Amino acid sequence: MRSVQPSEAAYDGLRLRQWSRGAARSAGIDRRDLLRLLAAASAAGPLAGLAAPAYAAPAAGTPSAPSAPSAPGIVKPLPPEVFTVRGTNAETNFAALRRTGLLTPADRFFVRNHTVTPRIDAAAWRLTVWGSGLTGPAVEFTYDELRALPAVARTAFVECAGNARSFYATQQNQQVSGTAWTLGAVGTARWRGARLSDVLRRAGIGRDAVDVLPRGLDDEVVSDGIRLGRVRRPLPVAKALDDVLLAYEMNGRPLPPDHGHPVRLIVPSWVGIANIKWVGDIEVSAEPLVSPWNTGLYRLFGAGYPPEGSAPLTRQTLKSAFEVAPGASFPAGRRRVLTGRSWSGGAPVRTVEVSTDGGVRWRRARLRDRPRSGSWVRWSADWVPGAPGPAVLLARATDRTGRTQPGTAVHNTQGYLFDAVVRHEVRVV
Ligand SMILES: Nc1nc2c(c(=O)[nH]1)N[C@H]1C(S)=C(S)[C@@H](COP(=O)(O)O)O[C@H]1N2
Ligand SMILES: [Mo]
């Protein structure tokens, strides 16, 4: 199971019970629509885009297709050797990270958009902090005012809760709904910005504040005919005052449009949806809040979970990926250095083991970075491929609490938090 700090788990359980009793306020969506959303969430639908094979990356050395695929609403170029477009989203091909450093360059960073990337002028942008959890009236911050606050930098991954979702279907033969990501809905960057806690204190957060609700300036989301409103997800005050950033820089440059320009939240170790892009306002509430993104979405539904779902997701899980194209060819008898990355939203990665024979024998990979919480670690392992034919590469991480990636992930209808070892099929030629 995913690891959560006791305080987070207690918070989540409480919030859900309050909401079912009608004691929590659903911000910006009516109760009936939320209940419909919950009902939809507990029944698995089809996996979007799985009809197109998940394993369709170009073979090494194949020139790019003449017309690059495009995702409506993503601003940056999406060269096919770097990205696989999935609806309004773009997945990073892991093989395209092979020669990158610890940090993912912004032009290779995956994009997850509910609608389209808005173009926002930093000079005209305002952040409004408001709500019953403040001791006074609403407070506005300009971009320059935010930049004038003490700046902190932090290396952190952003990873979609549904990253690796397609393996529930392709590896476990289970039905799940959502974008058919393989392993590339994750990237690590150096984020720089103001502390959310500094902004909340300056805005006059009161002692009775319980929830903080950042909201994006992108278009409202409509899903299956239900108007969900703007992307927003409540954060418990304890997390908001802990290590959350209002980031305005990514890898030393102003945030690019697709990644939240001018300002986004960075919520280290938590599911991607917590990292609200293009933030325009933050409600600070003395009452508990719910939104679609912590009720019908981003909870675990299915056998083994209560009808209203698990507690809202908080931390990411443990994963590993090879920087190798799916179906790649390796000449027999020639030594190769296999590289990859492992990461966890829980304790830092301690060891990574690799198998090149489908899981019969395992050996330790060499870690290339000092494992840190909220980041990933690069690793490598030598391999001399044997006889020509199909081969299966496996990588398995263990974190500092002793938790190891399992052989099978526990199913949930929306395919979140896949943590099992992924079978990476290649060919020896
Ligand atoms: N305003 C807004 N914030 C958002 C989203 C969005 O669609 N709109 N998508 C979320 C999701 S689901 C993820 S996984 C991350 C992806 O961040 P990235 O596109 O910078 O990689 O942003 C989150 N923040
Ligand atoms: Mo996501």
Coordinates of C-alpha atoms and ligand atoms in Angstrom, one line a residue:
M1 CA 0.0 0.0 0.0
R2 CA 1.0 3.6 -0.4
S3 CA 2.7 5.2 2.5
V4 CA 1.2 8.3 4.0
Q5 CA 2.2 10.1 7.1
P6 CA -0.3 9.5 9.9
S7 CA -1.3 13.1 10.0
E8 CA -2.1 13.1 6.3
A9 CA -4.1 9.8 6.6
A10 CA -6.0 11.2 9.5
Y11 CA -6.8 14.4 7.7
D12 CA -8.0 12.6 4.6
G13 CA -10.3 10.2 6.5
L14 CA -11.8 13.0 8.5
R15 CA -12.4 15.2 5.4
L16 CA -14.2 12.4 3.6
R17 CA -16.4 11.6 6.5
Q18 CA -17.3 15.3 6.9
W19 CA -18.1 15.5 3.2
S20 CA -20.4 12.4 3.2
R21 CA -22.3 13.9 6.2
G22 CA -22.6 17.2 4.3
A23 CA -20.3 19.0 6.7
A24 CA -17.6 19.8 4.2
R25 CA -18.3 22.4 1.5
S26 CA -17.9 21.4 -2.1
A27 CA -16.2 24.4 -3.6
G28 CA -17.6 25.3 -7.0
I29 CA -19.6 22.2 -7.9
D30 CA -22.9 21.0 -6.6
R31 CA -23.4 18.0 -4.4
R32 CA -25.4 16.1 -7.0
D33 CA -22.7 16.5 -9.7
L34 CA -20.1 15.3 -7.2
L35 CA -22.1 12.2 -6.4
R36 CA -22.5 11.5 -10.1
L37 CA -18.8 11.8 -10.5
L38 CA -18.2 9.4 -7.6
A39 CA -20.5 6.9 -9.2
A40 CA -18.7 7.1 -12.5
A41 CA -15.3 6.8 -10.8
S42 CA -16.2 3.5 -9.1
A43 CA -17.0 1.8 -12.5
A44 CA -14.0 1.3 -14.7
G45 CA -14.3 2.6 -18.2
P46 CA -12.1 2.1 -21.2
L47 CA -8.5 3.2 -21.3
A48 CA -8.2 6.3 -23.5
G49 CA -5.9 5.8 -26.4
L50 CA -5.0 2.2 -25.7
A51 CA -6.3 1.2 -29.1
A52 CA -3.1 2.9 -30.5
P53 CA -0.4 0.5 -29.2
A54 CA 1.2 1.7 -26.1
Y55 CA 4.5 0.3 -27.5
A56 CA 4.8 2.4 -30.6
A57 CA 8.0 4.3 -30.1
P58 CA 10.2 4.6 -33.2
A59 CA 13.1 2.1 -33.4
A60 CA 16.5 3.6 -32.6
G61 CA 17.9 5.4 -35.6
T62 CA 14.6 5.8 -37.4
P63 CA 14.3 9.3 -38.7
S64 CA 11.4 11.4 -37.3
A65 CA 8.1 11.2 -39.1
P66 CA 7.7 14.2 -41.4
S67 CA 4.8 15.7 -39.5
A68 CA 5.3 15.9 -35.8
P69 CA 2.2 14.8 -33.8
S70 CA 0.6 17.7 -32.0
A71 CA -1.6 17.9 -28.9
P72 CA -4.1 20.7 -29.2
G73 CA -3.3 23.3 -26.6
I74 CA 0.3 22.4 -25.9
V75 CA 2.6 25.3 -26.9
K76 CA 6.1 23.7 -27.1
P77 CA 7.2 21.5 -30.0
L78 CA 6.6 17.8 -29.4
P79 CA 9.2 16.0 -31.5
P80 CA 8.1 12.3 -31.9
E81 CA 11.5 11.0 -30.7
V82 CA 11.0 12.8 -27.4
F83 CA 7.2 12.7 -26.8
T84 CA 4.2 10.4 -27.3
V85 CA 1.1 12.5 -27.6
R86 CA -1.9 11.2 -25.7
G87 CA -5.0 13.4 -26.2
T88 CA -4.3 16.8 -24.6
N89 CA -1.2 15.4 -23.0
A90 CA 2.4 14.6 -24.0
E91 CA 4.3 11.7 -22.5
T92 CA 8.2 11.8 -22.4
N93 CA 9.7 8.8 -24.0
F94 CA 12.1 7.5 -21.4
A95 CA 14.8 6.7 -24.0
A96 CA 15.0 10.5 -24.7
L97 CA 16.2 11.0 -21.1
R98 CA 19.3 8.8 -21.6
R99 CA 21.7 11.6 -22.2
T100 CA 20.1 14.2 -19.9
G101 CA 21.3 14.8 -16.4
L102 CA 19.4 14.6 -13.1
L103 CA 17.1 17.4 -14.2
T104 CA 14.7 17.0 -17.1
P105 CA 15.2 19.8 -19.6
A106 CA 11.9 21.8 -20.0
D107 CA 11.7 20.9 -23.6
R108 CA 11.6 17.2 -22.7
F109 CA 9.3 17.5 -19.7
F110 CA 5.9 15.7 -20.0
V111 CA 2.8 17.8 -20.2
R112 CA -0.6 17.0 -18.6
N113 CA -3.3 19.5 -19.5
H114 CA -6.9 19.1 -18.6
T115 CA -7.7 21.6 -21.3
V116 CA -5.3 24.0 -23.1
T117 CA -2.2 25.9 -22.0
P118 CA -3.3 29.5 -21.4
R119 CA -1.0 32.4 -22.3
I120 CA -0.6 34.7 -19.3
D121 CA 1.3 37.9 -19.1
A122 CA 3.3 38.0 -15.9
A123 CA 3.0 41.8 -15.6
A124 CA -0.8 41.6 -15.6
W125 CA -1.0 38.5 -13.5
R126 CA -2.3 38.7 -9.9
L127 CA -2.5 36.1 -7.2
T128 CA -5.5 36.6 -4.9
V129 CA -5.5 35.0 -1.5
W130 CA -8.9 35.0 0.1
G131 CA -11.4 33.1 2.3
S132 CA -12.8 32.5 5.7
G133 CA -9.5 31.2 6.9
L134 CA -7.9 34.6 6.7
T135 CA -8.0 37.0 9.6
G136 CA -8.7 39.9 7.2
P137 CA -9.8 40.7 3.6
A138 CA -8.5 39.2 0.4
V139 CA -4.8 40.1 -0.4
E140 CA -3.3 40.4 -3.9
F141 CA 0.3 39.7 -4.9
T142 CA 1.8 40.8 -8.2
Y143 CA 4.5 38.8 -9.9
D144 CA 7.2 41.3 -8.7
E145 CA 5.9 41.1 -5.2
L146 CA 6.1 37.4 -5.2
R147 CA 9.6 37.5 -6.6
A148 CA 10.6 40.0 -3.8
L149 CA 9.8 37.4 -1.1
P150 CA 12.7 35.1 0.0
A151 CA 13.4 32.6 -2.8
V152 CA 14.0 29.0 -2.2
A153 CA 15.0 26.3 -4.7
R154 CA 14.2 22.7 -4.6
T155 CA 14.8 19.6 -6.9
A156 CA 11.5 17.8 -7.2
F157 CA 9.8 15.4 -9.5
V158 CA 6.2 16.1 -10.8
E159 CA 4.5 12.8 -11.6
C160 CA 1.0 12.1 -12.7
A161 CA -0.9 9.9 -10.3
G162 CA -1.9 7.8 -13.4
N163 CA 1.7 7.4 -14.6
A164 CA 2.2 3.7 -15.8
R165 CA -1.5 3.2 -15.8
S166 CA -1.4 1.3 -19.1
F167 CA 0.4 -1.6 -17.4
Y168 CA -2.7 -2.5 -15.4
A169 CA -4.1 -3.4 -18.9
T170 CA -1.1 -4.7 -20.8
Q171 CA 0.7 -6.5 -17.9
Q172 CA -2.1 -7.4 -15.5
N173 CA -5.0 -7.7 -18.0
Q174 CA -7.2 -5.4 -15.9
Q175 CA -9.6 -2.7 -17.0
V176 CA -8.8 0.9 -16.0
S177 CA -10.0 4.3 -17.2
G178 CA -7.9 7.3 -18.1
T179 CA -4.9 8.3 -20.2
A180 CA -2.8 5.3 -21.2
W181 CA 0.5 6.5 -19.9
T182 CA 3.5 4.1 -20.0
L183 CA 6.2 5.3 -17.6
G184 CA 6.9 8.8 -18.9
A185 CA 4.4 11.0 -17.1
V186 CA 7.2 12.1 -14.8
G187 CA 10.0 14.6 -14.8
T188 CA 12.4 16.2 -12.3
A189 CA 13.3 19.9 -12.3
R190 CA 14.9 22.5 -10.1
W191 CA 12.1 24.7 -9.1
R192 CA 12.6 28.1 -7.6
G193 CA 10.0 30.3 -6.0
A194 CA 8.4 31.7 -2.9
R195 CA 7.3 29.5 0.0
L196 CA 3.5 29.1 0.0
S197 CA 3.8 29.5 3.8
D198 CA 5.3 33.0 3.5
V199 CA 2.5 34.0 1.2
L200 CA -0.2 32.6 3.5
R201 CA 1.3 34.3 6.5
R202 CA 1.6 37.6 4.7
A203 CA -2.0 37.2 3.7
G204 CA -3.0 36.7 7.3
I205 CA -3.8 33.0 7.6
G206 CA -5.8 32.4 10.8
R207 CA -5.5 29.7 13.4
D208 CA -8.8 28.1 12.3
A209 CA -7.8 27.6 8.7
V210 CA -8.0 24.0 7.7
D211 CA -7.8 23.8 3.9
V212 CA -6.1 25.8 1.1
L213 CA -7.5 25.6 -2.4
P214 CA -5.3 26.8 -5.2
R215 CA -7.0 27.2 -8.6
G216 CA -5.7 27.4 -12.1
L217 CA -6.4 30.1 -14.7
D218 CA -6.9 27.6 -17.5
D219 CA -10.3 26.9 -18.9
E220 CA -13.1 25.2 -17.0
V221 CA -13.1 21.4 -17.3
V222 CA -16.2 19.5 -18.6
S223 CA -16.1 15.8 -18.1
D224 CA -18.9 13.5 -19.4
G225 CA -21.2 16.5 -19.4
I226 CA -20.4 17.5 -15.9
R227 CA -19.0 20.9 -15.4
L228 CA -16.2 20.5 -13.0
G229 CA -15.0 24.1 -13.0
R230 CA -11.4 25.2 -13.0
V231 CA -8.7 22.8 -12.0
R232 CA -8.4 23.0 -8.2
R233 CA -7.6 20.6 -5.4
P234 CA -7.6 21.3 -1.6
L235 CA -4.4 20.9 0.3
P236 CA -4.5 20.4 4.1
V237 CA -3.0 23.4 5.9
A238 CA -0.3 21.2 7.4
K239 CA 1.1 20.4 3.9
A240 CA 0.5 23.9 2.6
L241 CA 2.6 25.3 5.5
D242 CA 5.3 22.7 5.2
D243 CA 7.4 22.4 1.9
V244 CA 5.1 23.8 -0.8
L245 CA 6.5 26.3 -3.3
L246 CA 4.9 29.0 -5.5
A247 CA 7.4 28.4 -8.3
Y248 CA 8.2 30.9 -11.0
E249 CA 11.4 29.3 -12.3
M250 CA 12.1 25.8 -13.7
N251 CA 15.8 24.8 -14.2
G252 CA 16.9 28.4 -13.8
R253 CA 14.6 30.0 -16.4
P254 CA 11.1 31.5 -16.0
L255 CA 8.4 28.8 -16.2
P256 CA 7.5 27.9 -19.8
P257 CA 3.8 28.4 -20.7
D258 CA 3.0 24.6 -20.7
H259 CA 4.4 24.2 -17.2
G260 CA 2.5 26.9 -15.5
H261 CA 3.8 30.3 -16.5
P262 CA 4.0 32.6 -14.6
V263 CA 3.5 30.7 -11.3
R264 CA 2.6 27.2 -10.3
L265 CA 2.5 25.2 -7.1
I266 CA 5.2 22.6 -6.4
V267 CA 4.0 20.1 -3.8
P268 CA 7.0 17.8 -3.3
S269 CA 6.3 14.0 -3.3
W270 CA 2.6 14.4 -3.9
V271 CA 0.5 13.3 -6.9
G272 CA 0.9 15.6 -10.0
I273 CA -2.6 17.1 -9.7
A274 CA -1.5 18.8 -6.4
N275 CA 1.0 20.9 -8.4
I276 CA -1.6 23.4 -9.8
K277 CA -0.3 25.3 -12.8
W278 CA -1.2 28.9 -13.8
V279 CA -2.4 29.6 -10.3
G280 CA -4.6 32.6 -10.1
D281 CA -6.2 32.5 -6.6
I282 CA -5.9 30.5 -3.4
E283 CA -8.9 30.1 -1.1
V284 CA -8.0 29.7 2.5
S285 CA -10.9 28.1 4.3
A286 CA -11.9 27.6 7.9
E287 CA -14.3 24.9 6.7
P288 CA -13.1 21.7 5.0
L289 CA -13.3 21.9 1.2
V290 CA -13.8 19.3 -1.5
S291 CA -13.5 19.5 -5.2
P292 CA -13.8 16.9 -8.0
W293 CA -10.1 16.4 -7.8
N294 CA -10.2 15.0 -4.3
T295 CA -13.5 13.1 -4.4
G296 CA -14.4 11.3 -7.6
L297 CA -10.9 11.8 -9.0
Y298 CA -7.6 11.0 -7.4
R299 CA -8.9 8.4 -4.9
L300 CA -8.8 4.6 -5.2
F301 CA -12.0 2.9 -6.2
G302 CA -12.7 -0.8 -6.8
A303 CA -12.7 -4.1 -4.9
G304 CA -11.0 -3.6 -1.6
Y305 CA -11.9 0.1 -1.3
P306 CA -15.0 1.6 0.3
P307 CA -17.8 2.7 -2.1
E308 CA -16.8 6.4 -1.7
G309 CA -13.2 5.4 -2.5
S310 CA -10.0 5.6 -0.5
A311 CA -8.8 8.7 1.2
P312 CA -7.7 11.3 -1.4
L313 CA -4.3 10.5 -2.9
T314 CA -1.3 12.3 -1.4
R315 CA 2.1 10.8 -2.0
Q316 CA 3.3 9.2 -5.1
T317 CA 4.5 5.6 -5.1
L318 CA 7.7 3.7 -6.0
K319 CA 8.7 3.2 -9.6
S320 CA 11.6 2.4 -12.0
A321 CA 12.2 2.9 -15.7
F322 CA 14.8 2.0 -18.2
E323 CA 16.1 4.7 -20.6
V324 CA 15.6 2.2 -23.4
A325 CA 13.1 2.4 -26.3
P326 CA 10.4 -0.3 -26.1
G327 CA 11.3 -3.1 -28.4
A328 CA 14.9 -1.8 -28.9
S329 CA 17.5 -4.2 -30.4
F330 CA 20.8 -5.2 -28.8
P331 CA 23.6 -7.0 -30.6
A332 CA 24.4 -10.4 -29.1
G333 CA 27.7 -10.7 -27.2
R334 CA 28.4 -7.0 -27.1
R335 CA 28.6 -5.3 -23.7
R336 CA 26.1 -2.6 -23.1
V337 CA 25.5 -0.2 -20.3
L338 CA 21.8 -0.2 -19.4
T339 CA 20.6 3.0 -17.7
G340 CA 17.5 4.1 -15.9
R341 CA 15.9 6.0 -13.1
S342 CA 14.0 5.1 -9.9
W343 CA 11.9 7.4 -7.7
S344 CA 9.5 7.4 -4.8
G345 CA 7.1 9.7 -3.1
G346 CA 7.8 8.0 0.1
A347 CA 11.2 7.3 1.6
P348 CA 14.2 7.8 -0.7
V349 CA 15.3 4.9 -2.9
R350 CA 17.9 2.7 -1.2
T351 CA 18.8 0.1 -3.9
V352 CA 17.9 -0.8 -7.4
E353 CA 18.1 -4.3 -8.8
V354 CA 18.1 -5.2 -12.5
S355 CA 17.2 -8.5 -14.2
T356 CA 18.0 -9.1 -17.9
D357 CA 16.4 -12.6 -18.0
G358 CA 12.8 -11.9 -17.2
G359 CA 13.3 -12.1 -13.4
V360 CA 15.3 -15.3 -12.8
R361 CA 18.5 -13.6 -11.7
W362 CA 18.8 -10.1 -10.2
R363 CA 21.9 -7.9 -9.6
R364 CA 22.5 -4.5 -8.0
A365 CA 22.5 -1.5 -10.3
R366 CA 25.1 1.2 -9.6
L367 CA 23.4 4.4 -8.3
R368 CA 24.6 7.5 -10.0
D369 CA 23.0 10.0 -7.6
R370 CA 22.7 10.3 -3.9
P371 CA 19.0 9.3 -3.3
R372 CA 17.0 12.2 -2.0
S373 CA 13.4 12.3 -1.1
G374 CA 11.1 13.9 -3.7
S375 CA 13.7 13.4 -6.5
W376 CA 14.8 10.5 -8.6
V377 CA 18.1 8.6 -8.8
R378 CA 19.9 7.6 -12.0
W379 CA 21.4 4.1 -12.2
S380 CA 23.3 1.9 -14.6
A381 CA 24.1 -1.8 -15.0
D382 CA 26.2 -3.7 -17.5
W383 CA 24.7 -6.3 -19.8
V384 CA 26.2 -8.7 -22.3
P385 CA 23.2 -10.0 -24.3
G386 CA 23.3 -13.7 -24.9
A387 CA 21.5 -15.7 -27.7
P388 CA 19.4 -13.8 -30.2
G389 CA 15.7 -13.6 -29.5
P390 CA 13.3 -11.8 -27.3
A391 CA 14.5 -10.6 -23.9
V392 CA 12.8 -9.0 -20.9
L393 CA 14.5 -6.3 -18.8
L394 CA 13.3 -5.7 -15.3
A395 CA 14.2 -3.0 -12.7
R396 CA 13.1 -3.1 -9.1
A397 CA 13.6 -0.4 -6.5
T398 CA 13.6 -0.7 -2.7
D399 CA 13.2 2.4 -0.5
R400 CA 14.8 3.2 2.8
T401 CA 11.8 1.7 4.7
G402 CA 12.5 -1.6 3.0
R403 CA 9.5 -1.4 0.7
T404 CA 10.2 -3.1 -2.7
Q405 CA 8.3 -2.8 -5.9
P406 CA 6.0 -5.8 -6.1
G407 CA 5.3 -8.1 -9.0
T408 CA 1.7 -7.0 -9.3
A409 CA 0.1 -3.7 -8.5
V410 CA -3.2 -3.6 -6.5
H411 CA -6.0 -2.7 -9.0
N412 CA -8.1 0.4 -8.8
T413 CA -10.7 1.5 -11.4
Q414 CA -8.8 4.6 -12.5
G415 CA -5.4 3.0 -12.6
Y416 CA -3.6 5.3 -10.2
L417 CA -0.3 4.6 -8.4
F418 CA 0.9 1.6 -10.4
D419 CA 4.0 0.4 -8.5
A420 CA 4.7 -3.0 -9.9
V421 CA 8.0 -4.0 -11.7
V422 CA 7.4 -3.2 -15.4
R423 CA 8.4 -5.9 -18.0
H424 CA 10.4 -4.1 -20.7
E425 CA 10.5 -6.2 -23.8
V426 CA 13.6 -5.9 -26.1
R427 CA 15.3 -8.0 -28.8
V428 CA 18.7 -9.5 -28.9
V429 CA 19.9 -9.7 -32.6
Ligands
LIG1 N1 -4.2 24.5 -13.7 C1 -3.9 23.2 -13.9 N2 -2.9 22.7 -13.1 C2 -2.5 21.4 -13.3 C3 -3.1 20.6 -14.4 C4 -4.1 21.3 -15.2 O1 -4.6 20.7 -16.2 N3 -4.4 22.6 -15.0 N4 -2.8 19.3 -14.5 C5 -2.3 18.6 -13.3 C6 -1.8 17.3 -13.5 S1 -2.9 16.1 -13.5 C7 -0.4 17.0 -13.5 S2 0.1 15.4 -13.6 C8 0.6 18.1 -13.5 C9 1.5 18.0 -14.7 O2 2.4 19.1 -14.7 P1 3.3 19.4 -16.1 O3 2.3 19.5 -17.2 O4 4.0 20.6 -15.8 O5 4.2 18.2 -16.3 O6 0.0 19.4 -13.4 C10 -1.2 19.5 -12.6 N5 -1.6 20.9 -12.5
MO2 MO -1.9 14.1 -13.3

